Tab-separated table of C-alpha atoms in Angstrom:
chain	number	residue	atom	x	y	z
A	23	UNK	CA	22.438	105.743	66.393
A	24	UNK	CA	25.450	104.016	65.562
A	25	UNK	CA	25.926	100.269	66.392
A	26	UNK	CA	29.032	98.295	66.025
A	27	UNK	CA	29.376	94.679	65.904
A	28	UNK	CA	32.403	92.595	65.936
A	29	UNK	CA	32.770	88.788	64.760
A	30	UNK	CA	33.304	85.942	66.263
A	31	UNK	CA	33.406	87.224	70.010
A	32	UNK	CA	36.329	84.556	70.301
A	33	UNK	CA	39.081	82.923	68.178
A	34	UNK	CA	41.658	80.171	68.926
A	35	UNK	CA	44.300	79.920	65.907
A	36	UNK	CA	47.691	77.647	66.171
A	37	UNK	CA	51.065	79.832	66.398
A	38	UNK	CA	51.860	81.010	62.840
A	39	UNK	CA	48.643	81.537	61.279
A	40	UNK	CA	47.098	84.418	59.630
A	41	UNK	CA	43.854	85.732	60.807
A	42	UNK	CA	41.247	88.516	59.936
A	43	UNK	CA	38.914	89.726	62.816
A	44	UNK	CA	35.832	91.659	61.359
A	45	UNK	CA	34.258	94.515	62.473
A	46	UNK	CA	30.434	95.947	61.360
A	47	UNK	CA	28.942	99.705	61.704
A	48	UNK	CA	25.506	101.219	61.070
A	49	UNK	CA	26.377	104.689	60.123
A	50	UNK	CA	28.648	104.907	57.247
A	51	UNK	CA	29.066	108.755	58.046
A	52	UNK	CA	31.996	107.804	59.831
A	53	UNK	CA	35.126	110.147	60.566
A	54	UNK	CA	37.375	107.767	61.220
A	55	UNK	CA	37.728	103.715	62.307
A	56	UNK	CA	40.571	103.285	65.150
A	57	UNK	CA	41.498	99.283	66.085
A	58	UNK	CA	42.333	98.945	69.747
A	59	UNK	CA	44.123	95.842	71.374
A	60	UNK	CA	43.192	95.309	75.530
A	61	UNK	CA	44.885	93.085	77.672
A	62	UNK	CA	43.142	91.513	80.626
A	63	UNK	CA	42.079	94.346	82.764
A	64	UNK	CA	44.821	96.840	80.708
A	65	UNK	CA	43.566	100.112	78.990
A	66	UNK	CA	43.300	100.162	75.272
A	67	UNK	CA	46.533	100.779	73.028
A	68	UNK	CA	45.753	102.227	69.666
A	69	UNK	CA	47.034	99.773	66.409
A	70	UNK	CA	45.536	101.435	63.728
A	71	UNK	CA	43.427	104.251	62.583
A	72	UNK	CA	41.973	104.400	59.180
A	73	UNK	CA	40.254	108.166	58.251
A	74	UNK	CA	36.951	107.662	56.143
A	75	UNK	CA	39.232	108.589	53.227
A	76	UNK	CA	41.487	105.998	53.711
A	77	UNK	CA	40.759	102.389	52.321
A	78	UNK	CA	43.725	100.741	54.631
A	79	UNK	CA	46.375	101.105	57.245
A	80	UNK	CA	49.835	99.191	57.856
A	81	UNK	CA	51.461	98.309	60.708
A	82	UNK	CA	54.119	95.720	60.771
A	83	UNK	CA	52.338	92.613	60.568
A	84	UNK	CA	49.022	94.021	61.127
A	85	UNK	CA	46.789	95.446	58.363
A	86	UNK	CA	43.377	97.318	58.448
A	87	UNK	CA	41.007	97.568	55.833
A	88	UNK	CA	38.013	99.999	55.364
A	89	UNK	CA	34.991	99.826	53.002
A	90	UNK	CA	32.427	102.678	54.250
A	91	UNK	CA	29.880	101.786	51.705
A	92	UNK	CA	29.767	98.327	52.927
A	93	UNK	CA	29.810	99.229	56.549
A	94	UNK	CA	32.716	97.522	56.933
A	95	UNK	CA	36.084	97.034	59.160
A	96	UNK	CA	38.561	93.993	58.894
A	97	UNK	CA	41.927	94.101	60.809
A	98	UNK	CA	44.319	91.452	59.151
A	99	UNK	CA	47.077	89.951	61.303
A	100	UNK	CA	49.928	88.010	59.581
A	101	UNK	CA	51.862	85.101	61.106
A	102	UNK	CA	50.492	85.285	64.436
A	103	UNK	CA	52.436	85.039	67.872
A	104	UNK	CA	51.240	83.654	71.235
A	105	UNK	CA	52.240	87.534	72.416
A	106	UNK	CA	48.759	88.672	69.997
A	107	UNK	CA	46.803	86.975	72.319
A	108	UNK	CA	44.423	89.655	73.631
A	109	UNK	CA	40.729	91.199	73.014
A	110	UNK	CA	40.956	93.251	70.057
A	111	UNK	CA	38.299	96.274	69.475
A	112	UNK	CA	37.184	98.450	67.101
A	113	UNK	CA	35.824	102.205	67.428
A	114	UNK	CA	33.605	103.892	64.916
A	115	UNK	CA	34.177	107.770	65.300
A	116	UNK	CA	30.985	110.051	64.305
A	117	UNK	CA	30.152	113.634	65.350
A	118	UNK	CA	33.308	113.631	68.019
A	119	UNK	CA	31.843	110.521	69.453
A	120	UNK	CA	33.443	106.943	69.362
A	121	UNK	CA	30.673	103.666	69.395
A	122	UNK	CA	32.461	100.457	70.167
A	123	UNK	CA	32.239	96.980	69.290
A	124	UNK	CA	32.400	94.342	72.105
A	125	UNK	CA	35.583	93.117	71.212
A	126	UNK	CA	37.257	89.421	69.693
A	127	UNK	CA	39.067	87.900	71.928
A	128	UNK	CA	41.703	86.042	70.486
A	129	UNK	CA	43.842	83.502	71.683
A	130	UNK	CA	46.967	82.224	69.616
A	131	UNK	CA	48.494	79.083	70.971
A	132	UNK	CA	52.152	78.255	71.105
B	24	UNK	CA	55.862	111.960	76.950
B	25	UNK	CA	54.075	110.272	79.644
B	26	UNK	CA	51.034	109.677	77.733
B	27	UNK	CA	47.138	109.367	79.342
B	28	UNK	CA	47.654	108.870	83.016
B	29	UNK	CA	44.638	108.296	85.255
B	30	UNK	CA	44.395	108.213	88.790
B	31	UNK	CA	43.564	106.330	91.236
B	32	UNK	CA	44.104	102.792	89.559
B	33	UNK	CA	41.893	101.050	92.110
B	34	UNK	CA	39.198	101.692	94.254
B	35	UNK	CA	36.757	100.464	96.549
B	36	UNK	CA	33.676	102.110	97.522
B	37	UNK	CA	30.199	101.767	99.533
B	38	UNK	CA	26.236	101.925	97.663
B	39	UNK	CA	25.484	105.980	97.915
B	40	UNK	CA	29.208	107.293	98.220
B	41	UNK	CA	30.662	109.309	95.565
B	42	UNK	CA	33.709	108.825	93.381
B	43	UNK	CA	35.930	111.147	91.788
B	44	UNK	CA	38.157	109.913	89.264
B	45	UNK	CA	40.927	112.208	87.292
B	46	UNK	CA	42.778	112.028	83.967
B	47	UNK	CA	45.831	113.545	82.245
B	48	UNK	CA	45.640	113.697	79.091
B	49	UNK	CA	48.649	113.397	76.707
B	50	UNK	CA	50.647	116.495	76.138
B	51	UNK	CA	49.759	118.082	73.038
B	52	UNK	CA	45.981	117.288	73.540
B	53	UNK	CA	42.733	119.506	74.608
B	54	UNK	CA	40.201	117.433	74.660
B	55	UNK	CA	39.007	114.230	77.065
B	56	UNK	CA	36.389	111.631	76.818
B	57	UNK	CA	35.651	109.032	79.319
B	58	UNK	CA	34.315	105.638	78.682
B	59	UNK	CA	32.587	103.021	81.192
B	60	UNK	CA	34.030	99.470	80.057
B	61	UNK	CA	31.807	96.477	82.146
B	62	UNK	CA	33.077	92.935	82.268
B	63	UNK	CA	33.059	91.584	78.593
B	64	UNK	CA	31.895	94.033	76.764
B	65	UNK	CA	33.661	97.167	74.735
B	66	UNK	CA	34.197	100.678	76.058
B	67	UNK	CA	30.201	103.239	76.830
B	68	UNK	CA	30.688	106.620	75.600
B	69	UNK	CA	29.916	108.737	78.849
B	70	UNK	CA	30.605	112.248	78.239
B	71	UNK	CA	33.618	114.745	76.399
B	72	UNK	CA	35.170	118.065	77.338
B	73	UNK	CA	37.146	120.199	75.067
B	74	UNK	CA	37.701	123.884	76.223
B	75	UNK	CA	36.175	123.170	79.880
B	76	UNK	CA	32.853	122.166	78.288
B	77	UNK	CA	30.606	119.260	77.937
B	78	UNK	CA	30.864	118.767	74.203
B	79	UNK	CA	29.051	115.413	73.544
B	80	UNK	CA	27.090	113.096	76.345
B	81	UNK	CA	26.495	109.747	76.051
B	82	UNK	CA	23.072	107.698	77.496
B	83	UNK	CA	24.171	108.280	81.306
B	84	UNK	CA	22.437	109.520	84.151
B	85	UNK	CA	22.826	112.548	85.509
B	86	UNK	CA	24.872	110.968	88.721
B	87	UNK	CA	27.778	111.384	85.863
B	88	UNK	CA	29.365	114.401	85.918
B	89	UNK	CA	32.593	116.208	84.599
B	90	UNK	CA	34.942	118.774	84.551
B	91	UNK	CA	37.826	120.060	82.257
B	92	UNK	CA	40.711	122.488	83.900
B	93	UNK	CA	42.578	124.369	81.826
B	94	UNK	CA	45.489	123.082	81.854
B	95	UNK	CA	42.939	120.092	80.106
B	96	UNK	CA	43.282	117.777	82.565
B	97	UNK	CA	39.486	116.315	83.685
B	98	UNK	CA	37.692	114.587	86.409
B	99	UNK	CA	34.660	112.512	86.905
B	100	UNK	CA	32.100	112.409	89.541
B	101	UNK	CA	29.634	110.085	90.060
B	102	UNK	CA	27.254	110.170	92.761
B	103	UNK	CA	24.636	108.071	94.687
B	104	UNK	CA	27.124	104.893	93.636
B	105	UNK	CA	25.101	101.446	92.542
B	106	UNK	CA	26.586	98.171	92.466
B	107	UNK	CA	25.731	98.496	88.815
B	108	UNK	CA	28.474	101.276	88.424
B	109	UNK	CA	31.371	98.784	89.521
B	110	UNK	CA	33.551	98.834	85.916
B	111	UNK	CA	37.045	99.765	83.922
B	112	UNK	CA	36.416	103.718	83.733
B	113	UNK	CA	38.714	104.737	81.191
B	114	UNK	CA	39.967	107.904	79.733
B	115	UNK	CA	40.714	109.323	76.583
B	116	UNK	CA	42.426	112.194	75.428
B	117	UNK	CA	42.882	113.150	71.677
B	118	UNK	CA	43.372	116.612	69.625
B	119	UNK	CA	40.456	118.464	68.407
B	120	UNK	CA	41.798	120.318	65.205
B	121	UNK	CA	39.515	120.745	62.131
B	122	UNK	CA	36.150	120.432	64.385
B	123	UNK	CA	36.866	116.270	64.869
B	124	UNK	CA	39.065	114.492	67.293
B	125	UNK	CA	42.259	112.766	65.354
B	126	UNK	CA	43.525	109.406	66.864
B	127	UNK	CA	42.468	108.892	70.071
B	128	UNK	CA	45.075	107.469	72.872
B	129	UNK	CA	43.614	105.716	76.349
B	130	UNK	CA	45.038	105.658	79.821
B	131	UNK	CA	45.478	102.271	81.669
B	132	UNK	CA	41.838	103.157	83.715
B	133	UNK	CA	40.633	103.163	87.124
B	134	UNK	CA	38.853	99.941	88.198
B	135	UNK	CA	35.846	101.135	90.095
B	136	UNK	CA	34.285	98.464	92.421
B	137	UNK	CA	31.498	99.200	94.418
B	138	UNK	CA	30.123	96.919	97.261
Protein backbone atom coordinates (compact mmCIF):
# COMPACT_ATOMS: atom_id res chain seq x y z
CA UNK A 1 0.00 0.00 0.00
CA UNK A 2 1.38 3.18 -0.85
CA UNK A 3 1.89 5.94 1.81
CA UNK A 4 2.92 9.44 1.21
CA UNK A 5 4.29 11.81 3.60
CA UNK A 6 4.98 15.40 3.23
CA UNK A 7 7.40 17.67 5.47
CA UNK A 8 6.97 20.09 7.62
CA UNK A 9 3.01 20.23 7.63
CA UNK A 10 3.66 24.14 7.82
CA UNK A 11 6.22 26.78 6.72
CA UNK A 12 6.47 30.57 7.31
CA UNK A 13 9.39 32.12 5.03
CA UNK A 14 9.93 36.15 4.63
CA UNK A 15 8.96 37.54 0.98
CA UNK A 16 11.89 36.70 -1.34
CA UNK A 17 13.18 33.54 -0.13
CA UNK A 18 13.73 30.29 -1.71
CA UNK A 19 12.17 27.24 -0.31
CA UNK A 20 12.02 23.38 -0.95
CA UNK A 21 8.90 21.48 0.41
CA UNK A 22 9.60 17.63 0.53
CA UNK A 23 7.56 14.96 -0.27
CA UNK A 24 8.11 10.90 0.79
CA UNK A 25 6.49 7.60 -0.93
CA UNK A 26 6.56 3.90 -0.05
CA UNK A 27 6.25 2.33 -3.39
CA UNK A 28 8.87 3.34 -5.75
CA UNK A 29 6.79 1.58 -8.61
CA UNK A 30 5.45 4.81 -9.27
CA UNK A 31 3.95 6.02 -12.75
CA UNK A 32 4.16 9.32 -12.24
CA UNK A 33 4.54 12.21 -9.21
CA UNK A 34 2.02 15.30 -9.91
CA UNK A 35 2.53 18.58 -7.32
CA UNK A 36 -0.79 20.22 -6.61
CA UNK A 37 -1.24 23.80 -5.03
CA UNK A 38 -4.96 24.29 -2.93
CA UNK A 39 -6.20 27.38 -1.79
CA UNK A 40 -8.43 27.59 1.24
CA UNK A 41 -11.41 25.56 0.42
CA UNK A 42 -10.35 25.78 -3.68
CA UNK A 43 -9.87 22.50 -5.75
CA UNK A 44 -6.40 21.46 -6.62
CA UNK A 45 -4.50 23.13 -9.70
CA UNK A 46 -1.85 20.94 -11.17
CA UNK A 47 2.05 22.67 -11.06
CA UNK A 48 4.00 19.95 -12.06
CA UNK A 49 4.10 16.40 -13.10
CA UNK A 50 7.24 14.44 -13.21
CA UNK A 51 6.80 10.68 -15.14
CA UNK A 52 8.96 7.95 -13.27
CA UNK A 53 11.37 8.55 -16.16
CA UNK A 54 11.81 11.93 -15.55
CA UNK A 55 14.37 13.19 -12.83
CA UNK A 56 12.77 16.97 -12.86
CA UNK A 57 10.19 19.39 -14.09
CA UNK A 58 10.28 23.34 -14.70
CA UNK A 59 7.91 25.74 -14.30
CA UNK A 60 8.75 29.35 -14.06
CA UNK A 61 10.01 29.75 -10.73
CA UNK A 62 9.00 26.46 -9.53
CA UNK A 63 11.10 23.28 -9.91
CA UNK A 64 10.37 19.54 -9.12
CA UNK A 65 12.74 16.98 -8.52
CA UNK A 66 12.34 13.12 -8.54
CA UNK A 67 14.61 10.35 -7.16
CA UNK A 68 12.46 6.95 -7.29
CA UNK A 69 15.15 4.94 -5.73
CA UNK A 70 15.20 7.15 -2.80
CA UNK A 71 11.49 7.44 -2.51
CA UNK A 72 11.72 10.79 -2.99
CA UNK A 73 9.80 14.18 -4.14
CA UNK A 74 11.10 17.84 -3.55
CA UNK A 75 9.27 20.82 -5.22
CA UNK A 76 11.74 23.88 -5.23
CA UNK A 77 10.24 27.38 -5.29
CA UNK A 78 12.53 30.37 -6.12
CA UNK A 79 12.11 33.92 -4.80
CA UNK A 80 8.92 33.46 -3.18
CA UNK A 81 5.78 35.87 -3.29
CA UNK A 82 3.10 36.48 -0.62
CA UNK A 83 0.65 35.23 -3.77
CA UNK A 84 2.53 31.33 -3.07
CA UNK A 85 0.94 31.31 0.03
CA UNK A 86 -1.22 28.16 -0.09
CA UNK A 87 -1.18 24.24 0.94
CA UNK A 88 0.89 22.57 -1.50
CA UNK A 89 0.39 18.59 -2.20
CA UNK A 90 1.86 15.93 -3.73
CA UNK A 91 0.25 12.73 -5.53
CA UNK A 92 2.03 9.47 -6.05
CA UNK A 93 0.33 7.71 -9.14
CA UNK A 94 0.47 3.67 -9.07
CA UNK A 95 -1.75 1.14 -10.89
CA UNK A 96 -4.25 4.18 -12.14
CA UNK A 97 -4.52 5.18 -8.57
CA UNK A 98 -3.20 8.51 -6.98
CA UNK A 99 -2.10 8.29 -2.84
CA UNK A 100 -1.71 11.74 -1.41
CA UNK A 101 0.31 13.42 1.04
CA UNK A 102 -1.41 15.71 3.62
CA UNK A 103 -0.15 18.71 2.28
CA UNK A 104 2.55 21.86 3.52
CA UNK A 105 0.98 24.65 4.10
CA UNK A 106 2.98 27.49 3.41
CA UNK A 107 2.73 30.91 4.25
CA UNK A 108 5.11 33.64 2.67
CA UNK A 109 4.93 36.98 4.37
CA UNK A 110 5.09 40.34 2.72
CA UNK B 1 -12.05 24.66 -22.67
CA UNK B 2 -13.99 24.85 -19.59
CA UNK B 3 -11.99 22.42 -17.76
CA UNK B 4 -13.40 19.91 -14.66
CA UNK B 5 -16.67 21.41 -13.63
CA UNK B 6 -18.58 19.88 -10.71
CA UNK B 7 -21.86 20.51 -9.55
CA UNK B 8 -23.51 21.50 -6.99
CA UNK B 9 -20.71 23.64 -5.20
CA UNK B 10 -22.50 23.50 -1.85
CA UNK B 11 -24.74 21.49 -0.05
CA UNK B 12 -26.47 20.81 2.99
CA UNK B 13 -27.95 17.65 3.99
CA UNK B 14 -29.72 15.58 6.96
CA UNK B 15 -28.02 11.99 8.83
CA UNK B 16 -29.66 9.08 6.40
CA UNK B 17 -30.40 11.27 3.19
CA UNK B 18 -28.60 10.64 0.09
CA UNK B 19 -26.39 12.82 -2.06
CA UNK B 20 -25.69 12.84 -5.58
CA UNK B 21 -22.90 14.75 -6.75
CA UNK B 22 -21.84 15.13 -10.70
CA UNK B 23 -18.66 15.96 -12.62
CA UNK B 24 -17.57 17.07 -16.11
CA UNK B 25 -14.66 16.15 -16.95
CA UNK B 26 -12.32 18.15 -19.26
CA UNK B 27 -12.86 17.76 -22.93
CA UNK B 28 -10.50 15.46 -24.37
CA UNK B 29 -10.69 13.09 -21.28
CA UNK B 30 -12.46 9.49 -20.58
CA UNK B 31 -11.80 8.75 -17.46
CA UNK B 32 -12.95 10.23 -13.72
CA UNK B 33 -11.82 9.66 -10.25
CA UNK B 34 -13.26 11.16 -7.21
CA UNK B 35 -11.49 11.98 -4.06
CA UNK B 36 -12.94 12.72 -0.39
CA UNK B 37 -10.65 15.69 0.99
CA UNK B 38 -11.57 16.17 5.14
CA UNK B 39 -10.46 19.27 6.96
CA UNK B 40 -6.55 19.25 6.97
CA UNK B 41 -5.68 16.51 5.42
CA UNK B 42 -4.86 15.60 1.47
CA UNK B 43 -7.31 14.24 -1.07
CA UNK B 44 -8.93 9.79 -0.23
CA UNK B 45 -8.94 7.91 -3.34
CA UNK B 46 -12.72 6.77 -3.52
CA UNK B 47 -13.36 5.10 -6.69
CA UNK B 48 -12.50 5.58 -10.90
CA UNK B 49 -14.53 5.04 -14.04
CA UNK B 50 -13.14 4.83 -17.45
CA UNK B 51 -15.49 3.34 -20.18
CA UNK B 52 -18.68 3.37 -17.72
CA UNK B 53 -16.84 1.03 -15.33
CA UNK B 54 -15.50 0.91 -11.89
CA UNK B 55 -11.83 0.59 -12.70
CA UNK B 56 -10.05 1.01 -9.29
CA UNK B 57 -11.88 1.46 -5.61
CA UNK B 58 -10.45 2.90 -2.87
CA UNK B 59 -11.09 1.75 1.16
CA UNK B 60 -14.87 3.09 1.07
CA UNK B 61 -17.97 1.63 2.02
CA UNK B 62 -20.29 0.45 -0.07
CA UNK B 63 -22.76 3.67 0.67
CA UNK B 64 -20.22 5.07 -2.23
CA UNK B 65 -21.31 4.54 -5.41
CA UNK B 66 -20.70 5.70 -9.12
CA UNK B 67 -21.54 6.01 -12.48
CA UNK B 68 -19.83 7.00 -15.84
CA UNK B 69 -22.21 8.18 -18.99
CA UNK B 70 -20.92 8.07 -22.09
CA UNK B 71 -20.50 11.10 -22.97
CA UNK B 72 -17.83 10.50 -19.65
CA UNK B 73 -19.33 12.66 -17.52
CA UNK B 74 -19.88 10.81 -13.76
CA UNK B 75 -21.84 11.02 -10.64
CA UNK B 76 -21.58 9.99 -7.09
CA UNK B 77 -24.02 8.63 -4.70
CA UNK B 78 -23.71 8.19 -1.32
CA UNK B 79 -26.27 6.87 0.84
CA UNK B 80 -27.35 6.48 4.54
CA UNK B 81 -25.27 10.06 5.02
CA UNK B 82 -23.05 10.28 8.51
CA UNK B 83 -21.84 13.35 9.95
CA UNK B 84 -18.53 11.70 9.27
CA UNK B 85 -19.13 12.11 5.41
CA UNK B 86 -19.29 16.07 5.71
CA UNK B 87 -15.93 16.96 3.33
CA UNK B 88 -14.38 18.70 -0.08
CA UNK B 89 -15.57 15.84 -2.62
CA UNK B 90 -13.53 16.48 -5.49
CA UNK B 91 -13.26 15.28 -8.98
CA UNK B 92 -10.80 14.34 -11.34
CA UNK B 93 -10.70 13.73 -14.82
CA UNK B 94 -7.52 12.71 -16.81
CA UNK B 95 -6.79 10.61 -20.20
CA UNK B 96 -6.29 6.98 -20.06
CA UNK B 97 -3.92 6.24 -23.12
CA UNK B 98 -1.19 3.54 -22.82
CA UNK B 99 -3.19 1.60 -19.88
CA UNK B 100 -2.21 4.71 -17.15
CA UNK B 101 -3.87 7.99 -16.58
CA UNK B 102 -1.45 11.08 -17.85
CA UNK B 103 -1.70 14.37 -15.78
CA UNK B 104 -4.54 14.54 -13.88
CA UNK B 105 -6.67 18.02 -13.72
CA UNK B 106 -9.33 18.67 -10.58
CA UNK B 107 -12.57 20.57 -10.50
CA UNK B 108 -13.13 23.30 -7.80
CA UNK B 109 -15.35 20.39 -5.62
CA UNK B 110 -18.56 20.19 -3.95
CA UNK B 111 -18.45 20.93 -0.19
CA UNK B 112 -20.64 18.30 1.34
CA UNK B 113 -21.90 19.16 4.90
CA UNK B 114 -24.03 16.99 6.64
CA UNK B 115 -25.91 17.88 9.94
Amino acid sequence: KQEVTQIPAALSVPEGENLVLNCSFTDSAIYNLQWFRQDPGKGLTSLLLIQSSQREQTSGRLNASLDKSSGRSTLYIAASQPGDSATYLCAALNAGKSTFGDGTTLTVKP
Amino acid sequence: DAGVTQSPTHLIKTRGQQVTLRCSPKSGHDTVSWYQQALGQGPQFIFQYYEEEERQRGNFPDRFSGHQFPNYSSELNVNALLLGDSALYLCASSFLGLGQSTEAFFGQGTRLTVV
